Amino acid sequence: MKKRLFTFTFLLSIFLLLAACGTKEEGSVGSASAQDTFTVGLEAGYAPFNWTQMDDKNGGVKLDGNAEYAGGYDVEIAKKIAEGLGKELVIVKTEWDGLVPALTSGKIDAIIAGMSPTAERKKTIDFSENYYTSNFVMVVKKGGKFEDATSIQDFNGAKVTGQLNTSHYGVIDQIKGVKKQPASDNFPAMRVALESGMIDGYVSERPEGISASSANDNFSMVEFEEGFIADEEETAVAVGLKKGSDLTDKINEILAGISEEERQEIMDNAISSQPAAE
């Protein structure tokens, strides 16, 4: 009886040891894989910076754990950074408000999502050098009374909104008498609200304004002679990184190698290749 018990215990120990070795080996493989990837978070709903599409047309990248693909300016910049780092690009579709938490928790390595490096965000995360700079515009209905506006003050009494937790929404307060509407979670939702007449316009940046008016013949982009007052950090976009990330210097070096002409060419291509409707 004692001999049988010893044999069973010995075999059980061997089994557990092998299982433990297998687990450790799998963990090692996973860690090595993580070291070989550059995981980027974006919302895939802010054309021409980023959008969702159904295939890899025009350089689309498959979304992690998703049958869809991501395309756009941010995706092309992410591809260049991943190539410069010698890593495989992985893109995770993430809601706007979830991007910073995903970064700080380590779920993603970087945010490349048309995000501006504001002073408030810099309290939580670091940023690379800017990879695009634009200006604020208003997207309105074509043929409406606001299409020919030349000053933001022409929107006195108008129903205007912007995206939640962005400087787009904050600058609306510069319009006297404006009827500021609740902030929207995303740009597709604002386009729907504008189409239906729930709002008279929404604040955006020039590339998105061009994108919106190109994708929908009923929309028009208004650029102002007397526009919004904003710091450059509010109209620029940069790569968001964890505090003290060892990727920051490497990414800045890669971005420095992309000329202004090439950046504009990438943006122009993104605008022309965006899906017909968001």
Coordinates of C-alpha atoms in Angstrom, one line a residue:
M1 CA 0.0 0.0 0.0
K2 CA 2.8 2.4 0.9
K3 CA 4.6 1.5 -2.3
R4 CA 1.5 2.2 -4.4
L5 CA 1.0 5.5 -2.6
F6 CA 4.6 6.5 -3.3
T7 CA 4.3 5.6 -7.0
F8 CA 1.1 7.7 -7.3
T9 CA 2.7 10.7 -5.5
F10 CA 5.8 10.4 -7.6
L11 CA 3.9 10.4 -10.9
L12 CA 1.7 13.2 -9.7
S13 CA 4.8 15.3 -8.9
I14 CA 6.2 14.6 -12.4
F15 CA 3.0 15.6 -14.0
L16 CA 2.8 18.9 -12.1
L17 CA 6.4 19.7 -12.9
L18 CA 5.9 19.2 -16.6
A19 CA 2.7 21.3 -16.5
A20 CA 4.6 24.0 -14.7
C21 CA 7.4 23.9 -17.3
G22 CA 4.9 24.1 -20.1
T23 CA 3.2 27.2 -18.5
K24 CA 6.5 28.9 -18.1
E25 CA 7.5 28.2 -21.7
E26 CA 4.2 29.6 -23.0
G27 CA 4.7 32.7 -20.9
S28 CA 8.2 33.2 -22.3
V29 CA 6.8 32.9 -25.8
G30 CA 4.1 35.5 -25.0
S31 CA 6.6 37.9 -23.5
A32 CA 8.9 37.6 -26.6
S33 CA 5.9 38.3 -28.8
A34 CA 5.0 41.4 -26.9
Q35 CA 8.5 42.7 -27.3
D36 CA 8.2 42.3 -31.0
T37 CA 5.0 44.3 -31.4
F38 CA 4.1 47.9 -31.3
T39 CA 0.5 48.1 -30.0
V40 CA -1.4 51.3 -30.9
G41 CA -4.8 52.5 -29.7
L42 CA -7.1 54.6 -31.7
E43 CA -10.9 55.1 -32.0
A44 CA -11.1 54.3 -35.8
G45 CA -13.9 56.9 -36.2
Y46 CA -12.1 60.2 -36.9
A47 CA -11.5 60.4 -40.6
P48 CA -9.2 61.3 -42.2
F49 CA -7.0 60.7 -39.1
N50 CA -8.5 57.2 -38.5
W51 CA -11.5 55.2 -39.6
T52 CA -12.9 51.7 -39.8
Q53 CA -13.2 49.8 -43.1
M54 CA -14.0 46.2 -44.0
D55 CA -10.8 45.2 -45.9
D56 CA -7.1 46.0 -46.3
K57 CA -7.7 48.4 -49.2
N58 CA -5.4 51.4 -49.4
G59 CA -3.1 50.0 -46.7
G60 CA -5.7 49.2 -44.1
V61 CA -4.5 47.3 -41.0
K62 CA -6.6 44.6 -39.4
L63 CA -7.9 45.5 -35.9
D64 CA -6.7 43.3 -33.1
G65 CA -9.5 40.8 -32.2
N66 CA -11.8 42.3 -34.8
A67 CA -12.9 41.4 -38.3
E68 CA -12.6 45.0 -39.4
Y69 CA -9.6 47.1 -40.5
A70 CA -8.3 50.6 -39.7
G71 CA -7.2 53.1 -42.2
G72 CA -6.2 56.8 -42.3
Y73 CA -3.4 59.2 -41.6
D74 CA -2.8 57.9 -38.0
V75 CA -2.5 54.4 -39.3
E76 CA 0.1 55.4 -41.9
I77 CA 2.1 57.2 -39.3
A78 CA 1.8 54.2 -37.0
K79 CA 3.1 52.0 -39.8
K80 CA 6.2 54.2 -40.3
I81 CA 6.9 54.2 -36.5
A82 CA 6.5 50.4 -36.2
E83 CA 8.8 49.9 -39.2
G84 CA 11.4 52.3 -37.6
L85 CA 11.2 50.4 -34.3
G86 CA 11.6 47.1 -36.1
K87 CA 8.3 45.8 -34.7
E88 CA 5.0 44.4 -35.9
L89 CA 2.1 46.9 -35.8
V90 CA -0.9 45.9 -33.7
I91 CA -3.9 48.3 -33.7
V92 CA -6.6 48.1 -30.9
K93 CA -9.9 49.9 -31.6
T94 CA -10.6 51.9 -28.4
E95 CA -13.2 54.4 -27.4
W96 CA -11.8 58.0 -27.1
D97 CA -12.3 58.1 -23.3
G98 CA -10.6 54.7 -22.9
L99 CA -7.4 55.6 -24.7
V100 CA -5.5 57.1 -21.9
P101 CA -6.5 54.4 -19.4
A102 CA -5.5 51.8 -21.9
L103 CA -2.1 53.4 -22.2
T104 CA -1.4 53.9 -18.5
S105 CA -2.5 50.3 -17.7
G106 CA -0.2 48.9 -20.3
K107 CA -2.8 47.5 -22.7
I108 CA -1.3 49.6 -25.5
D109 CA 2.1 51.0 -26.1
A110 CA 1.0 54.3 -27.7
I111 CA -1.9 56.5 -28.7
I112 CA -1.9 57.6 -32.3
A113 CA -5.4 59.0 -32.7
G114 CA -5.3 62.6 -33.6
M115 CA -4.7 63.5 -30.0
S116 CA -3.5 67.0 -29.0
P117 CA -0.7 67.2 -26.4
T118 CA -2.5 69.6 -24.1
A119 CA -1.2 70.7 -20.7
E120 CA -4.0 68.8 -19.0
R121 CA -3.1 65.5 -20.7
K122 CA 0.6 66.0 -20.1
K123 CA -0.1 65.6 -16.4
T124 CA -1.0 62.0 -17.0
I125 CA 1.0 60.9 -20.1
D126 CA 4.0 62.0 -22.2
F127 CA 3.9 63.0 -25.8
S128 CA 6.2 62.8 -28.8
E129 CA 7.0 65.8 -31.0
N130 CA 4.0 66.8 -33.1
Y131 CA 3.3 64.8 -36.3
Y132 CA 0.6 67.1 -37.6
T133 CA -0.7 70.7 -37.0
S134 CA -4.0 72.1 -38.1
N135 CA -6.6 74.7 -37.2
F136 CA -10.2 74.7 -35.9
V137 CA -13.1 74.9 -38.4
M138 CA -16.9 74.5 -38.2
V139 CA -18.8 71.8 -40.1
V140 CA -22.3 72.9 -41.1
K141 CA -25.1 72.0 -43.5
K142 CA -24.6 73.1 -47.1
G143 CA -27.0 75.8 -48.2
G144 CA -27.8 76.7 -44.6
K145 CA -27.6 80.2 -43.0
F146 CA -24.2 79.4 -41.5
E147 CA -22.4 78.3 -44.6
D148 CA -21.1 81.8 -45.5
A149 CA -20.0 82.6 -41.9
T150 CA -16.7 84.5 -41.7
S151 CA -16.4 84.9 -37.9
I152 CA -17.1 82.5 -35.1
Q153 CA -19.4 85.2 -33.7
D154 CA -21.7 84.6 -36.7
F155 CA -22.8 81.5 -34.8
N156 CA -24.5 83.6 -32.1
G157 CA -27.7 81.7 -31.2
A158 CA -26.6 78.5 -33.1
K159 CA -26.7 75.0 -31.6
V160 CA -23.1 73.9 -31.7
T161 CA -21.2 70.9 -30.2
G162 CA -17.8 69.2 -30.3
Q163 CA -16.3 65.9 -29.1
L164 CA -16.3 65.1 -25.4
N165 CA -13.0 65.8 -23.6
T166 CA -11.4 67.7 -26.4
S167 CA -10.3 71.3 -27.0
H168 CA -12.9 71.3 -29.9
Y169 CA -15.6 71.4 -27.3
G170 CA -13.9 73.9 -25.0
V171 CA -13.4 76.6 -27.6
I172 CA -17.2 76.8 -28.3
D173 CA -17.4 79.1 -25.2
Q174 CA -15.6 81.8 -27.3
I175 CA -18.8 82.3 -29.3
K176 CA -21.1 84.9 -27.7
G177 CA -24.7 83.7 -27.3
V178 CA -24.1 80.3 -28.6
K179 CA -26.4 77.4 -27.6
K180 CA -23.7 75.0 -26.6
Q181 CA -25.1 71.4 -26.9
P182 CA -24.0 68.4 -24.9
A183 CA -20.6 67.0 -26.0
S184 CA -20.7 64.0 -28.4
D185 CA -18.8 60.8 -27.9
N186 CA -17.6 60.6 -31.5
F187 CA -17.6 62.3 -34.9
P188 CA -19.9 59.9 -36.7
A189 CA -22.5 60.7 -34.1
M190 CA -22.0 64.5 -34.7
R191 CA -22.4 64.0 -38.5
V192 CA -25.7 62.2 -37.9
A193 CA -26.9 65.0 -35.6
L194 CA -25.9 67.6 -38.2
E195 CA -27.7 65.7 -41.0
S196 CA -30.9 65.5 -38.9
G197 CA -30.9 69.1 -37.9
M198 CA -30.4 68.5 -34.2
I199 CA -27.3 70.8 -34.3
D200 CA -26.3 73.7 -36.6
G201 CA -22.6 72.8 -36.6
Y202 CA -19.8 71.1 -34.8
V203 CA -16.2 72.2 -34.2
S204 CA -13.5 70.2 -35.8
E205 CA -10.0 70.4 -37.3
R206 CA -9.5 71.2 -41.0
P207 CA -8.6 67.7 -42.1
E208 CA -11.8 66.3 -40.6
G209 CA -13.8 69.2 -42.0
I210 CA -12.5 68.4 -45.5
S211 CA -13.2 64.7 -44.8
A212 CA -16.8 65.4 -43.7
S213 CA -17.6 67.7 -46.7
S214 CA -16.0 65.2 -49.1
A215 CA -18.0 62.2 -47.7
N216 CA -21.3 64.0 -47.6
D217 CA -22.5 66.5 -50.2
N218 CA -24.9 68.0 -47.7
F219 CA -22.0 69.3 -45.5
S220 CA -19.8 72.3 -45.8
M221 CA -16.6 73.3 -43.9
V222 CA -16.4 76.9 -42.7
E223 CA -12.9 78.4 -42.3
F224 CA -12.9 81.7 -40.4
E225 CA -11.3 85.1 -41.0
E226 CA -12.0 85.7 -37.3
G227 CA -11.6 82.3 -35.8
F228 CA -11.1 80.5 -32.5
I229 CA -8.2 81.5 -30.3
A230 CA -6.2 78.4 -29.4
D231 CA -2.6 77.5 -28.4
E232 CA -0.6 75.4 -30.9
E233 CA -0.8 72.4 -28.5
E234 CA -4.6 72.4 -29.0
T235 CA -4.4 72.2 -32.8
A236 CA -1.4 69.9 -33.1
V237 CA -1.4 66.1 -32.8
A238 CA 1.3 63.9 -31.2
V239 CA 1.9 60.3 -30.1
G240 CA 0.7 59.7 -26.6
L241 CA 3.1 57.6 -24.5
K242 CA 3.4 56.4 -20.9
K243 CA 5.3 58.6 -18.5
G244 CA 9.0 58.0 -18.9
S245 CA 8.6 55.6 -21.9
D246 CA 11.8 54.5 -23.5
L247 CA 10.0 54.7 -26.8
T248 CA 9.8 58.5 -26.8
D249 CA 13.2 59.4 -28.1
K250 CA 13.1 56.6 -30.7
I251 CA 9.7 57.8 -32.0
N252 CA 10.8 61.4 -32.1
E253 CA 13.8 60.3 -34.2
I254 CA 11.5 58.4 -36.6
L255 CA 9.1 61.4 -36.9
A256 CA 12.0 63.7 -37.6
G257 CA 12.7 61.6 -40.7
I258 CA 9.3 62.3 -42.2
S259 CA 9.4 65.6 -44.1
E260 CA 6.5 68.1 -44.1
E261 CA 5.9 67.4 -47.7
E262 CA 5.6 63.7 -47.1
R263 CA 3.2 64.3 -44.1
Q264 CA 1.0 66.5 -46.3
E265 CA 1.0 63.8 -49.1
I266 CA 0.0 61.2 -46.6
M267 CA -2.9 63.4 -45.4
D268 CA -4.0 64.2 -48.9
N269 CA -4.0 60.5 -49.7
A270 CA -6.0 59.8 -46.5
I271 CA -8.6 62.4 -47.4
S272 CA -9.0 61.0 -51.0
S273 CA -9.1 57.3 -49.9
Q274 CA -11.5 57.6 -46.9
P275 CA -14.7 55.6 -47.0
A276 CA -17.6 57.3 -48.8
A277 CA -19.6 57.4 -45.5
E278 CA -18.6 57.1 -41.9

